[in-house]
Structure formats: structure tokens, C-alpha cells
Coordinates of C-alpha atoms and ligand atoms in Angstrom, one line a residue:
X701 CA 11.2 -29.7 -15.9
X702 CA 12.3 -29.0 -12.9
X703 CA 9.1 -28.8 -10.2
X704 CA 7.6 -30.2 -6.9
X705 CA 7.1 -33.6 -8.8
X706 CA 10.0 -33.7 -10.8
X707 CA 13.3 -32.7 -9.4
X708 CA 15.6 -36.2 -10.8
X709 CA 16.6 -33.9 -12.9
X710 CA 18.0 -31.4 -10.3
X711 CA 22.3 -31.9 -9.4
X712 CA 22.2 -33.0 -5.7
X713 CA 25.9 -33.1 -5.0
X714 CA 28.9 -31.1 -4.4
X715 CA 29.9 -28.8 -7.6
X716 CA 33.9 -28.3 -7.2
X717 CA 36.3 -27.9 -9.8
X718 CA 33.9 -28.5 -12.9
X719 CA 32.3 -31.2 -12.0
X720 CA 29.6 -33.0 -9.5
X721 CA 31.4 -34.6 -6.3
X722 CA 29.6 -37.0 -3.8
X723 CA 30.0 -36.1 -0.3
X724 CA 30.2 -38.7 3.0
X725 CA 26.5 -37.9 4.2
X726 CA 23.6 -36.0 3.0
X727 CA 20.4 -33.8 4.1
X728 CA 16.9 -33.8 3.1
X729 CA 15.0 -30.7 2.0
X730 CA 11.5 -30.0 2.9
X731 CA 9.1 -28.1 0.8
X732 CA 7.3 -25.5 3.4
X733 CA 4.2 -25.7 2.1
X734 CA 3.8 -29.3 3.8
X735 CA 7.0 -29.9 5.7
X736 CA 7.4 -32.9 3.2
X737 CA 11.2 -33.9 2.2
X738 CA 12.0 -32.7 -1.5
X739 CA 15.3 -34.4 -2.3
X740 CA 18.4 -34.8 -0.2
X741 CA 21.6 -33.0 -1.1
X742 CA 25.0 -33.5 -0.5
X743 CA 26.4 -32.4 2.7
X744 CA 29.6 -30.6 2.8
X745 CA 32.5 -31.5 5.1
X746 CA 35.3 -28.9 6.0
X747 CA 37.5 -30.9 3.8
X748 CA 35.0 -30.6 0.8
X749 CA 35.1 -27.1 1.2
X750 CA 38.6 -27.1 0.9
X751 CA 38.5 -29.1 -1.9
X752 CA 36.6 -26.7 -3.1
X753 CA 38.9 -23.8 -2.3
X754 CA 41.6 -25.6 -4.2
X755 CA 39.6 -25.4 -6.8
X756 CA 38.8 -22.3 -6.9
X757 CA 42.6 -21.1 -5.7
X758 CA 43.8 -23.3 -9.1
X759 CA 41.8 -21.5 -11.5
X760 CA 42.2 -17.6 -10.0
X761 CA 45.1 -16.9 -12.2
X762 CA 44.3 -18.3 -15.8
X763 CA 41.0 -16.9 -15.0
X764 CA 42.0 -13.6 -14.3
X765 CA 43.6 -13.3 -17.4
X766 CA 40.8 -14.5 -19.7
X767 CA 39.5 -11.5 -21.8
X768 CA 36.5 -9.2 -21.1
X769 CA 34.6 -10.6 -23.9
X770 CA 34.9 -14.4 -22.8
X771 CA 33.3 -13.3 -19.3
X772 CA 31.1 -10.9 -20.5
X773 CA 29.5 -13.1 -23.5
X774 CA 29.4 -16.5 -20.6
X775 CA 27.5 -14.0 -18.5
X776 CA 25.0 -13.3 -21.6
X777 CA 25.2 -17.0 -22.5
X778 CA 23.7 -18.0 -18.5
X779 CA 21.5 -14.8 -18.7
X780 CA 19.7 -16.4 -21.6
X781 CA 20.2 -19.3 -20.6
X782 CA 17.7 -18.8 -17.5
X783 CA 15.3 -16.4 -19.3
X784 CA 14.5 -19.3 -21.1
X785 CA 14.3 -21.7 -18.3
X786 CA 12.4 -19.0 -16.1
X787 CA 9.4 -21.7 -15.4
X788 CA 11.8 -24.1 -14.1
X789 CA 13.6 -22.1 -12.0
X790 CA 10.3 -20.5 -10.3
X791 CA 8.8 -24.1 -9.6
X792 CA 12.4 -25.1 -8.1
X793 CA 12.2 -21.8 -6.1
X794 CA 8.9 -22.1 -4.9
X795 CA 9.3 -25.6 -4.4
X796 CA 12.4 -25.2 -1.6
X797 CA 11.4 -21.4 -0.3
X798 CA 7.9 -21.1 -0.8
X799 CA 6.8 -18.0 -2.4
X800 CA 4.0 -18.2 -5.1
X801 CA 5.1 -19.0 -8.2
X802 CA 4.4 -15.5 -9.7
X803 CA 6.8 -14.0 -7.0
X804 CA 9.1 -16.6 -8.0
X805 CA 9.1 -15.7 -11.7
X806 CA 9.9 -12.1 -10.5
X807 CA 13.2 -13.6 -9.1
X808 CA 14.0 -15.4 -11.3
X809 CA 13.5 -12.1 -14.3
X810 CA 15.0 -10.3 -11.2
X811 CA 18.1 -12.7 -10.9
X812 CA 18.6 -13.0 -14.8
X813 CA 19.1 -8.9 -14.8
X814 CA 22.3 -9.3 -12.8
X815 CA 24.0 -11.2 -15.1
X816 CA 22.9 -9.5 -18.5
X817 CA 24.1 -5.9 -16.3
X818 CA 27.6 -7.8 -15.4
X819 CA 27.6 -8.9 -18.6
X820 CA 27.5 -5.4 -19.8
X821 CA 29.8 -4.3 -17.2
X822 CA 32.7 -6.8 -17.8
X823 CA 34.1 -4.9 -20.8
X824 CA 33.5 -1.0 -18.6
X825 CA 36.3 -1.9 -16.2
X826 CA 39.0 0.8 -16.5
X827 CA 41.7 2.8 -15.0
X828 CA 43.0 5.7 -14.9
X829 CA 46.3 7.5 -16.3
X830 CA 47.3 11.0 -14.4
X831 CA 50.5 12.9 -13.8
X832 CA 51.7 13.6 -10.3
X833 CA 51.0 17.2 -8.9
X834 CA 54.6 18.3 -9.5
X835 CA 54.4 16.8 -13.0
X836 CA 57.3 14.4 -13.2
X837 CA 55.8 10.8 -12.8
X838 CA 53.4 8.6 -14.5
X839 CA 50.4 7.7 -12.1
X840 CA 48.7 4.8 -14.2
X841 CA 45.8 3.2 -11.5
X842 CA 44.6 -0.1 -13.0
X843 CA 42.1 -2.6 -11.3
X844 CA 42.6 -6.2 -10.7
X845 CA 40.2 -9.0 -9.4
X846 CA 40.0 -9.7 -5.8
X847 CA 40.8 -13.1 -5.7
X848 CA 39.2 -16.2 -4.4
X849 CA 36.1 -15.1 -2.7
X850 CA 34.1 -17.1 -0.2
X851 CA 30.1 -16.1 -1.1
X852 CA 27.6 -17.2 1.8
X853 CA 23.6 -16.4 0.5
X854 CA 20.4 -16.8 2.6
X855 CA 17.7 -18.8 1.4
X856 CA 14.6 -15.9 1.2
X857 CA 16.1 -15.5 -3.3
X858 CA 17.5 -18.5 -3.5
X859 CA 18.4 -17.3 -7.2
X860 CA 18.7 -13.5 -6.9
X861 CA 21.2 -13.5 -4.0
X862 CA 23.6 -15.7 -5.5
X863 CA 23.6 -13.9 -9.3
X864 CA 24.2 -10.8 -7.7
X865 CA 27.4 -12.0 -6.0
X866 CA 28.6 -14.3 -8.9
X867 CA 28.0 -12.3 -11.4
X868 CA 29.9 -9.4 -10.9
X869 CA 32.7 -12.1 -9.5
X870 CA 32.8 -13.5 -12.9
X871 CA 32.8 -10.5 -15.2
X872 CA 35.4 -8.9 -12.5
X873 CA 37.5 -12.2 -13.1
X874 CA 37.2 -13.5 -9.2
X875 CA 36.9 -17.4 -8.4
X876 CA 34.4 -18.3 -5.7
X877 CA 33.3 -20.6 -3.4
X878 CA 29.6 -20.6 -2.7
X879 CA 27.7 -22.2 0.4
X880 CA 24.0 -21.2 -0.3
X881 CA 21.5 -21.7 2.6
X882 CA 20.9 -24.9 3.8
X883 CA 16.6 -24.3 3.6
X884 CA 17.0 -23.2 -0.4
X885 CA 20.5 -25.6 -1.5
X886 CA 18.9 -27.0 -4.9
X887 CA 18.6 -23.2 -7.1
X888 CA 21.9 -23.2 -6.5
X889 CA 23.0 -26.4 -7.9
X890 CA 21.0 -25.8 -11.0
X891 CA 22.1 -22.4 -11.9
X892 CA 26.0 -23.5 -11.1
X893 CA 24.9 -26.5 -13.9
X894 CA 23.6 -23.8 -16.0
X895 CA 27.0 -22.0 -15.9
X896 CA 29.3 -25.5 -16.6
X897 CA 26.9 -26.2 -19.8
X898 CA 27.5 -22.6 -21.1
X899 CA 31.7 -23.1 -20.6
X900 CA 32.1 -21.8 -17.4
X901 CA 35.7 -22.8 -16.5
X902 CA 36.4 -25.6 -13.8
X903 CA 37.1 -24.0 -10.8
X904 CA 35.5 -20.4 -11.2
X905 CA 32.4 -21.3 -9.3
X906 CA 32.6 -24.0 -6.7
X907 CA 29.6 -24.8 -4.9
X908 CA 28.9 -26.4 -1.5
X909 CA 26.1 -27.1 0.2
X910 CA 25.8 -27.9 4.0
X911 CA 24.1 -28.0 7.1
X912 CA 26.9 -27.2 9.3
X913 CA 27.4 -23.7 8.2
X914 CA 29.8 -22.6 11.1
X915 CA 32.4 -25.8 10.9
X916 CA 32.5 -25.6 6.8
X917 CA 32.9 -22.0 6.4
X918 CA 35.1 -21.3 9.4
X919 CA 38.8 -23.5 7.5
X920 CA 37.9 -21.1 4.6
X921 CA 38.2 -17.8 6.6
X922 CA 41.5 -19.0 8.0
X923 CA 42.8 -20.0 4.9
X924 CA 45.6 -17.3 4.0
X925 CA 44.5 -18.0 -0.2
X926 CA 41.2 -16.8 0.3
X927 CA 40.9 -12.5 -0.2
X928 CA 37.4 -12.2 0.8
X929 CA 33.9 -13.1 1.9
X930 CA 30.7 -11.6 0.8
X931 CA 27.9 -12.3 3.0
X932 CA 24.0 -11.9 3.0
X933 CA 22.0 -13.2 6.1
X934 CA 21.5 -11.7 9.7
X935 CA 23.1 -9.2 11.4
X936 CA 24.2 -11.6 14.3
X937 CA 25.8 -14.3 12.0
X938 CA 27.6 -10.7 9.8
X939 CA 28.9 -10.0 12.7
X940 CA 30.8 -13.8 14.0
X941 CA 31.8 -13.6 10.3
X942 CA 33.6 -10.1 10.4
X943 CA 35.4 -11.1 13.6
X944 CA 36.5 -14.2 11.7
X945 CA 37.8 -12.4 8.6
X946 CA 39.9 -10.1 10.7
X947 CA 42.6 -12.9 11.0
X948 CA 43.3 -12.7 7.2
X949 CA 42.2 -9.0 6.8
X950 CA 39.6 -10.2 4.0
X951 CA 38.0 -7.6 1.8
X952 CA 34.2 -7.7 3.1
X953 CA 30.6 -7.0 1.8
X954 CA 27.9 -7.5 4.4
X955 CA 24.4 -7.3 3.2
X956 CA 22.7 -7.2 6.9
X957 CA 19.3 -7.3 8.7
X958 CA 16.9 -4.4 8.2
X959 CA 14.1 -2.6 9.9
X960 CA 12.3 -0.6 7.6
X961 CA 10.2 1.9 8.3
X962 CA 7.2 3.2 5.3
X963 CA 6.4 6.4 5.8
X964 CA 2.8 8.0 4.6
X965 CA 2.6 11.5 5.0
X966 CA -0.8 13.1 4.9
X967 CA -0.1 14.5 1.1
X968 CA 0.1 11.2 0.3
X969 CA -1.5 9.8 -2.7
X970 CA -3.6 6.9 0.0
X971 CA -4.4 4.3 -3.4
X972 CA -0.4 4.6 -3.6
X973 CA 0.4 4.2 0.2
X974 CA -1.4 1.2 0.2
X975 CA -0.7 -0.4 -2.9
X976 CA 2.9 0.5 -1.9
X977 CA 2.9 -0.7 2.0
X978 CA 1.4 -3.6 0.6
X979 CA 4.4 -5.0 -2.3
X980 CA 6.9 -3.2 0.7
X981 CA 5.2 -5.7 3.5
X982 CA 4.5 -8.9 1.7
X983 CA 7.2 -9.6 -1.1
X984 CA 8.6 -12.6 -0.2
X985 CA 6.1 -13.0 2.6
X986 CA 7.4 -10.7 4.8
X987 CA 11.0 -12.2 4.3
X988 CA 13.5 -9.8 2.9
X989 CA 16.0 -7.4 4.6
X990 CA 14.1 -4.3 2.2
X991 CA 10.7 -5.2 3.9
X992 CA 8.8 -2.4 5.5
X993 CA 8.8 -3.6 9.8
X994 CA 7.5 -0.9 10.2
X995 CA 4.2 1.8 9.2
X996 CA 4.6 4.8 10.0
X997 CA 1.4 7.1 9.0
X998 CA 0.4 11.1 10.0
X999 CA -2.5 11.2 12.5
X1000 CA -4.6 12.9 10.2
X1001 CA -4.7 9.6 7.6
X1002 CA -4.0 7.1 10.1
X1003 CA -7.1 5.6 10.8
X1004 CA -8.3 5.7 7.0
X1005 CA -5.0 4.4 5.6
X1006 CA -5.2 1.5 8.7
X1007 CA -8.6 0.3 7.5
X1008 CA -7.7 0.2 3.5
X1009 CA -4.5 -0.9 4.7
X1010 CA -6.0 -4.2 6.7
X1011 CA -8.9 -4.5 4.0
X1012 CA -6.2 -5.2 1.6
X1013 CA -4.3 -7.9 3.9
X1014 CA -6.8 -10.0 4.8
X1015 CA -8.2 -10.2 0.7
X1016 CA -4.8 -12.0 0.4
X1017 CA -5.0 -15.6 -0.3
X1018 CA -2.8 -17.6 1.8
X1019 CA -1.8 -21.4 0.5
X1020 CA 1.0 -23.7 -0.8
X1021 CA 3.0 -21.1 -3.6
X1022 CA 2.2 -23.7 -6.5
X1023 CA -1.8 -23.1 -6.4
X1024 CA -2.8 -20.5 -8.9
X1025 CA -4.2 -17.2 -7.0
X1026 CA -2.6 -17.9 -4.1
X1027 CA -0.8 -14.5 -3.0
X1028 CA 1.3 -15.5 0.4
X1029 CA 3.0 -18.9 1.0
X1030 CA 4.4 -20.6 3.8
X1031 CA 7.1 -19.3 6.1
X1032 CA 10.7 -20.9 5.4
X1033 CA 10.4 -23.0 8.8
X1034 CA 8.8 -23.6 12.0
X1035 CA 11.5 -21.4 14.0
X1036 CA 10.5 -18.5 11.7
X1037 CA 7.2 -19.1 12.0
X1038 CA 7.2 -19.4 15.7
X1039 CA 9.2 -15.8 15.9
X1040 CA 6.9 -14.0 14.5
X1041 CA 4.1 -15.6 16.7
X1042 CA 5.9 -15.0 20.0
X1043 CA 6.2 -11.4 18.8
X1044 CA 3.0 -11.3 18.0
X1045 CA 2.0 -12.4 21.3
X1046 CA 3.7 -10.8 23.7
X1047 CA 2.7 -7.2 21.3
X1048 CA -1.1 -7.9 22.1
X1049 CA -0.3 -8.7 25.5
X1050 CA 1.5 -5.4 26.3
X1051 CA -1.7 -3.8 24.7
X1052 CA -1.6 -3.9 20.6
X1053 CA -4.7 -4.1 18.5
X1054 CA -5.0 -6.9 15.9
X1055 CA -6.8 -4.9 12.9
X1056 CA -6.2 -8.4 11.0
X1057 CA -5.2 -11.7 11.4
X1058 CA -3.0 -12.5 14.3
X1059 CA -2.3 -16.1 13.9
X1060 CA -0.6 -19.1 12.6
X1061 CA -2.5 -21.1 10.4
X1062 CA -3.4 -24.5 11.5
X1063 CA -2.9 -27.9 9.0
X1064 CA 0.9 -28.7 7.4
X1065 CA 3.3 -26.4 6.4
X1066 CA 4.3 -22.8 8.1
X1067 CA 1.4 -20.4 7.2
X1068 CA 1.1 -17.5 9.2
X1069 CA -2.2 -14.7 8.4
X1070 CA -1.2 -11.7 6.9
X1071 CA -1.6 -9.7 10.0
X1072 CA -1.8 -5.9 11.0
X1073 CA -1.3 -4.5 14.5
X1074 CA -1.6 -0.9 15.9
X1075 CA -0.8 0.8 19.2
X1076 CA 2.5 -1.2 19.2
X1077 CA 3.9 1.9 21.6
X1078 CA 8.0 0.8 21.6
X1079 CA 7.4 -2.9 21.7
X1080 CA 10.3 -5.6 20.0
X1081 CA 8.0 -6.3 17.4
X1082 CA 8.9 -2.6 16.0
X1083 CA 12.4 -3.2 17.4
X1084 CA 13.4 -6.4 15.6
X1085 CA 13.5 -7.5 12.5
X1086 CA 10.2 -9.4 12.1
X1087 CA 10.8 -11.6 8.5
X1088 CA 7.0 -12.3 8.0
X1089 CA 3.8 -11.1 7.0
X1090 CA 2.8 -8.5 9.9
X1091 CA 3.1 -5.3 9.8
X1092 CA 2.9 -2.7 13.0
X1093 CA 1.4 0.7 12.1
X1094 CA 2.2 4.0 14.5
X1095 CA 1.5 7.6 13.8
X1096 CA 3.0 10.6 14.1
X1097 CA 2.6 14.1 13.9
X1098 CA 4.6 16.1 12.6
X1099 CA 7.6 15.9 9.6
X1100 CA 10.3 15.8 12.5
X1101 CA 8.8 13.1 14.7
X1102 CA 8.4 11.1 11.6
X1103 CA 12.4 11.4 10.9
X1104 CA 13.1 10.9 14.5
X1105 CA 11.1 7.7 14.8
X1106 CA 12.6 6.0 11.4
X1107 CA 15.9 6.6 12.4
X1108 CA 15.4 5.2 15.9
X1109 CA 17.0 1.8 15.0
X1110 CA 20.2 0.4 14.8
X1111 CA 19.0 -0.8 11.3
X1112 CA 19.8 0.8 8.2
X1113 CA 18.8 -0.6 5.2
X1114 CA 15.8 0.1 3.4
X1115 CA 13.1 3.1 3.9
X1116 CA 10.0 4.2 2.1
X1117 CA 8.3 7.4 2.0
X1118 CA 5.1 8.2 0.3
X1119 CA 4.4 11.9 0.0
X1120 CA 3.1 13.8 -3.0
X1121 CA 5.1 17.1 -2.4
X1122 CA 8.2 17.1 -4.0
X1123 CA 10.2 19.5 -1.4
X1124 CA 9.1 17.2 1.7
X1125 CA 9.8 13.9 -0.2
X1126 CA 13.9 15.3 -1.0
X1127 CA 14.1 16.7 2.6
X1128 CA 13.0 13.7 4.3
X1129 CA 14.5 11.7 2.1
X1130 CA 18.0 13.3 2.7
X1131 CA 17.7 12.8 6.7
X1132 CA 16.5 9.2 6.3
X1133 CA 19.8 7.3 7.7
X1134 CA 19.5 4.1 4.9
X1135 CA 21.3 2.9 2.1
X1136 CA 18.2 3.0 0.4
X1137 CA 15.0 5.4 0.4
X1138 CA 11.8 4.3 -2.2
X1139 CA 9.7 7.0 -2.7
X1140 CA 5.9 6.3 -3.6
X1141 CA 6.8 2.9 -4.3
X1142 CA 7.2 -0.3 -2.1
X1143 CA 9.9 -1.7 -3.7
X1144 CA 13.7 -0.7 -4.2
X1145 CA 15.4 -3.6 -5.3
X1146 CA 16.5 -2.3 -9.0
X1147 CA 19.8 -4.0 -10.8
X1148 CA 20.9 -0.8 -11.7
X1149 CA 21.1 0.5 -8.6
X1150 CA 23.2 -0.1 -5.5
X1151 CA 21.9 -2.2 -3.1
X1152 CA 22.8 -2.0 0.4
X1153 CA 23.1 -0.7 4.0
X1154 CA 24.6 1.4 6.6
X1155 CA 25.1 1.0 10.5
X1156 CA 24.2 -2.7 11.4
X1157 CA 23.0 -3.5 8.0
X1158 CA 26.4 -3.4 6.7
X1159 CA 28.5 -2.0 4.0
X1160 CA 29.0 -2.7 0.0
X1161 CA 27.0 -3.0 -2.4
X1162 CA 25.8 -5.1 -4.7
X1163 CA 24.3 -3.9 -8.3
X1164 CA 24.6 -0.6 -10.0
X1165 CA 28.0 0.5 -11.2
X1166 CA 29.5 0.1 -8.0
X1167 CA 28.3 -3.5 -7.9
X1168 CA 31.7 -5.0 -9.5
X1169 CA 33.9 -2.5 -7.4
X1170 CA 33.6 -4.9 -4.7
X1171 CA 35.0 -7.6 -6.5
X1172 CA 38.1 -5.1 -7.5
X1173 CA 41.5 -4.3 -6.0
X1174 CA 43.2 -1.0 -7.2
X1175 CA 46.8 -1.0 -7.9
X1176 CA 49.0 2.2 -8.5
X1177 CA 52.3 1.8 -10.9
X1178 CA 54.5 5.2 -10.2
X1179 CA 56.6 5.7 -13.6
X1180 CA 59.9 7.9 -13.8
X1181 CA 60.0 10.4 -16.7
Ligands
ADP27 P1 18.6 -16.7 8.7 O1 18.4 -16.6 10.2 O2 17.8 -15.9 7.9 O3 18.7 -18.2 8.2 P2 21.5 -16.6 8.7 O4 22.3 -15.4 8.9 O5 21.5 -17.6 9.9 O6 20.0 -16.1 8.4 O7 21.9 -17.4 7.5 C1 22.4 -16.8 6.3 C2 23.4 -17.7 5.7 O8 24.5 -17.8 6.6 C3 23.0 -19.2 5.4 O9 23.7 -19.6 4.3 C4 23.6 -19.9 6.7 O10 23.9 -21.2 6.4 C5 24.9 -19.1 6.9 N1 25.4 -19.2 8.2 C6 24.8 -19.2 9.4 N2 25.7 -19.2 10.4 C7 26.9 -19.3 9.9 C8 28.2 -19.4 10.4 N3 28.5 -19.4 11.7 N4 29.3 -19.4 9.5 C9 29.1 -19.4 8.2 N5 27.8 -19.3 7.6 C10 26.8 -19.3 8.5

């Protein structure tokens, strides 16, 4: 059982070509519920990541050529696999991130999905046969894997980030090298063991886990076998990792930074708003690229929805992610934690309210109350991405000035409207610059359905039937009557 007091059981080291490596040093991991070390993993040189790639470069071409049905029945195999184990995984996720364990059994169900839907897409990957306008060739367009792909992952779903890049990597017939987030490293490990003990071939999925992100990744980019790099983290760190990829011209998904806005109009259905703003504020505690930064609510309903709105954040229960009730955990680290305080701060003292909370909480571990600030005018803390439990409301007035203010970012991720009139919600919805709108609901993370970004959010995406496009090449092959 894999939990706070009993992670032996947990693979520690490096997992390249099929099997579990030692490296030369190692790192501890701290649970963030008490800042206490968890286990120490493996730490990555350049040259393990290498080995790594070597690996992965070995098995691209026997891989590739494995049928549908072997990828697509693994994928069902490591799907069922982790249903099963869907305790263990949320202790181990709680244990590293943080989250409360029921959040964590949502990712882990959450995480699962992606491979049963690659799974299902692994045997759906076609072509296409046409004749040429003038009628005398053969246009057949078929679609190949990628190739090696380099897969970096953040550590706010340990589990969920790093299904939705392998899986459709494995059903599209890709190898990869993975380097998860140095916070969340030990999800990782145990779902790449889940995916050896159901036959995964050596090589396919290589796994390395370091703190010195820049100097292993950076030999990888270089390397001329590598064909691409999928990427979810910041927006800064997207951005030193695009420039990078230019010298090999790798094909690139970047799943970015957001700053969503959650818009309650004043047809809104106010139980909804709330219950909405609240799953589109505090998931993850605050911590996900999808998570509303921002409240937007019409003058006429503002003051009402700001009081239900705060009742229901300071109810939450705030404590260590493994004690039953408890609705918000820790922060992922003190330099998280500390952001969101010196945003805080320096909102009140240019003139916000605190309707609730406000504060870190003192003792071990990074706590911070769920808090809730008005009359933020154009401060940062409605300009950068805040990754924790507060959440700035402003009003509006009218249907335009609502647009004009959730577009005013260089964000594009996720939005959220909540509006019961079906002509406003498909207008609004249409002008809303995001990859993603959720209407009357405060989540839109679905496996079905494409996940991801525009503008400095990025591009690609991940889920949905366009989920394995990004993991396939398209060749043309002209043929002569
Ligand atoms: P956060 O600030 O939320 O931790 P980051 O973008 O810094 O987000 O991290 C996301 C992932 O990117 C992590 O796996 C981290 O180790 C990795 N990372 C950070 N900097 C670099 C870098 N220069 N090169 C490669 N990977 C990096």
C-alpha cells in the first residue's frame, strides 16, 4: 500500500530501458503538509538522461511497428491496472502534492480515463485515399508516430499530466522520455512500474527524475534523434524551452499558464455561480492552469454573490490532505506559498478588501486560508497567475465590459461563464479568447475533450480526438496511374 507510512514499496530510481537504474546522488521529497522528507529519489545526471534517450531512440522503430491491438489492449491492461490501485495512487498523490485524498482519487479516476480513451483511440488512427484534382494520381495520406518525444509534467497532477502525454504517445506508437516535477517525482515512478508489469516494452517509456531540470533536459533538446517535446508548466519556463527546440525544429505542445476569469451574469442561477466559482477556485487548491484568477460578477448580484461566495470559503476546512473532511491542503512549497502572500499584501495595501481569510497559516507545512478579496481595481494579483486559494472578485456592468475585461490578459486558457440565457451564454461564449469556455460549471477538464490554450497559454492539445494528433506526423505518397 502505497501511503504516507509506507512508501518501501515505491521504485526510487531511474526507469530507463525496462528496468530500474541507480543514479550517482539523490534528493529527498518532502510531504507539504509538514515539510517532513518522504523518501529520496534518484537524481538524474545529463548523461542518465541520455541514457535514457538511447533507450528510448533503440525501441522507436520496433515499437512503431507493433500492431494497434498490442498498444491499445497495454493501455487497457494499465487503465485497469490503476482503477484498481486507485487508493494507492491517491495516498502517494497526496502524500508528495498535497491535495485531500478525495481530490486525489478524482485524479487518479481522472488520470485512468486517458488511457482507457487512448486505448480506444489506438485502433481509430487512419488515412486517407483521394485522387488529385485533375484525376491522374493516387493521393494516399497515412500517419506515422512522431518519434522519440521528450515529456516534461508539473507537479500540481502528478498522475493526470503524465497519462495524458503517455498515453496517446503509446497508442500513437511514440517512445518518450519523461522528467516529471521534481516536488511530485514518486507517481511517476509507480505508474511507469505499473506499465513494465503489464508488458510495456523496454525502452517505450523512460523515466528520469531530477532536480536540475535545465542541465538534464537541455542535451535532450540538442540531440538531433529527439522529434519533439511536450511541455506542461509556466509560461516563462514554455517559453526557454521553445527557444531551445528551435535548434532541431521539434514538433511542440505547450500546455501554458492561465488567468481565468468566471463570469456571473445577473441571470445567473447564484446556488450554481457559487457552487461553480467554488470547484473553478479551489481544485487542486488553487493550483491548476484551468483555475478561475479571476471573478468577474454584474453589479446588480455582486454584493449577494460576494457574501455566499466568502460564506462558502471560509466553511472550508483547511489541514494535511490525509485527514478525513479536510477540503484544502497545503501549498506545494514555501516559494508558492510566499507568492501568493506578497500578492496578497501588496493588493490590500493598494486598497483591497479581505471579505475572507488573508493569511498564511501558522505551524508546519504551507497552508494558506481560503481567501476572497474585492476592489482589486487593476492590481497584479488579477494580472498574474496566482496558483492558490484566493480569489479577486470585480464587477461589471454591462455584457461588453464583461468580455472586454476577460480578454484583458495575455492568458488564454481557461474561462467560465454562468448565465441562464441561452443566447447570451453562445455570444459571450464565442468572443471569450480561450481554448476553453465552462458554462455553468467550474470545471472543464473532460478526457474527451481538447484540452488547451491560446496566446501565452500555448498551443496543442491534449485529450479528445485531436489528443493523439500531436503525437502524429502526416506523410503523402503521390502514385502514377
Ligand atoms: P512551476 O513553477 O509550477 O514549478 P515550472 O514551469 O517551473 O512550473 O515547472 C514545470 C516543469 O518544468 C517541472 O518538471 C520542472 O522541473 C520543469 N522545468 C523547469 N525549468 C526547466 C528548464 N529550464 N528546462 C527543463 N525543464 C524545466
Amino acid at each position: 500500500m502505497y501511503d504516507k507510512d509506507h512508501l518501501e514499496q515505491v521504485p526510487t530510481n531511474l526507469f530507463i530501458g525496462g528496468e530500474w537504474r541507480e543514479a550517482d546522488a539523490r534528493f529527498v521529497v518532502e510531504d507539504p503538509a509538514t515539510g517532513h522528507p518522504l523518501a529520496d529519489v534518484a537524481e538524474a545526471s545529463a548523461n542518465d538522461a541520455v541514457a535514457a534517450l538511447d533507450a528510448a531512440v533503440e525501441a522507436q522503430q520496433s515499437w512503431a511497428q507493433t500492431s494497434p491491438l498490442v498498444r491499445a489492449d497495454l493501455l487497457r491492461a494499465a487503465y485497469e491496472q490503476v482503477v484498481a490501485r486507485t487508493d494507492e495512487f491517491a495516498h502517494l498523490i497526496t502524500a508528495e502534492m498535497g491535495k485531500p485524498l478525495a481530490e486525489a482519487r478524482g485524479e487518479v479516476r481522472y488520470g485512468a480515463q486517458f488511457l482507457r480513451w487512448f486505448s480506444e483511440e489506438a485502433v481509430r488512427i487512419a488515412g486517407r485515399w483521394s485522387r488529385s484534382p485533375e484525376g491522374n494520381t493516387r493521393l494516399l495520406t497515412m500517419r506515422e508516430p512522431v518519434g522519440p518525444t521528450v515529456m516534461i509534467t508539473p507537479w500540481n497532477f502528478p498522475l493526470a499530466m503524465a497519462t495524458r502525454k503517455i498515453a496517446p504517445a503509446i497508442a500513437a506508437g511514440c517512445t518518450m522520455v519523461l522528467k516529471p516535477a521534481e516536488q511530485t517525482p514518486l507517481t511517476a515512478l509507480a505508474f511507469a512500474e505499473v506499465l513494465r508489469s503489464v508488458g510495456l516494452p523496454p525502452g517505450v517509456l523512460n523515466v528520469v527524475t531530477t532536480t536540475r531540470a535545465a542541465e538534464t533536459v537541455a542535451p535532450l533538446l540538442r540531440d538531433s534523434r529527439v522529434r519533439k517535446l511536450t511541455f506542461t508548466g509556466s509560461t516563462a519556463v514554455g517559453k526557454t524551452l521553445m527557444a531551445q527546440a528551435s535548434g532541431q525544429l521539434l514538433r511542440l505542445s505547450m500546455e501554458l499558464g492561465g488567468n481565468a476569469p468566471l463570469l456571473v451574469f445577473d441571470d445567473a442561477d447564484l446556488d450554481r455561480a457559487v457552487a461553480g466559482a467554488m470547484v473553478a477556485k479551489m481544485r487542486n487548491i488553487g493550483q491548476a492552469c484551468t483555475a478561475a484568477n479571476r471573478i468577474l460578477v454584474h453589479e446588480s448580484v455582486a454584493d449577494t454573490f460576494g457574501t455566499r461566495f466568502a460564506e462558502a470559503m471560509a466553511a472550508q476546512r483547511v489541514g494535511p490532505g490525509t485527514e478525513p473532511g479536510v477540503e484544502v491542503g497545503p501549498m506545494i512549497d514555501q516559494r508558492a506559498r510566499h507568492k501568493v502572500q506578497r500578492l496578497v499584501a501588496s493588493a490590500v495595501d493598494a486598497g483591497a478588501r479581505v471579505l475572507t481569510g488573508g493569511t498564511s497559516r501558522p505551524g508546519p507545512g504551507y497552508f494558506f486560508e481560503p481567501t476572497v478579496l474585492t476592489d482589486v481595481g487593476d492590481h497584479a494579483v488579477v494580472r498574474e497567475e496566482l496558483f492558490g486559494p484566493v480569489a479577486p472578485i470585480s464587477v461589471f456592468g454591462t455584457d461588453e465590459e464583461a468580455v472586454a475585461m476577460a480578454n484583458d490578459t495575455e492568458y488564454g486558457l481557461a474561462s467560465y461563464l454562468f448565465s441562464s440565457n441561452i443566447s447570451r451564454v453562445i455570444d459571450v461564449a464565442e468572443q471569450l479568447q480561450f481554448g476553453m469556455v465552462g458554462v455553468n460549471q467550474g470545471v472543464v477538464s473532460n478526457v474527451a475533450a481538447p484540452f488547451g490554450g491560446i496566446k501565452h497559454s500555448g498551443f496543442g492539445r491534449e485529450g479528445g480526438a485531436e489528443g493523439i494528433d500531436e503525437y502524429l506526423s502526416t506523410k503523402y505518397v503521390g502514385i502514377a496511374p
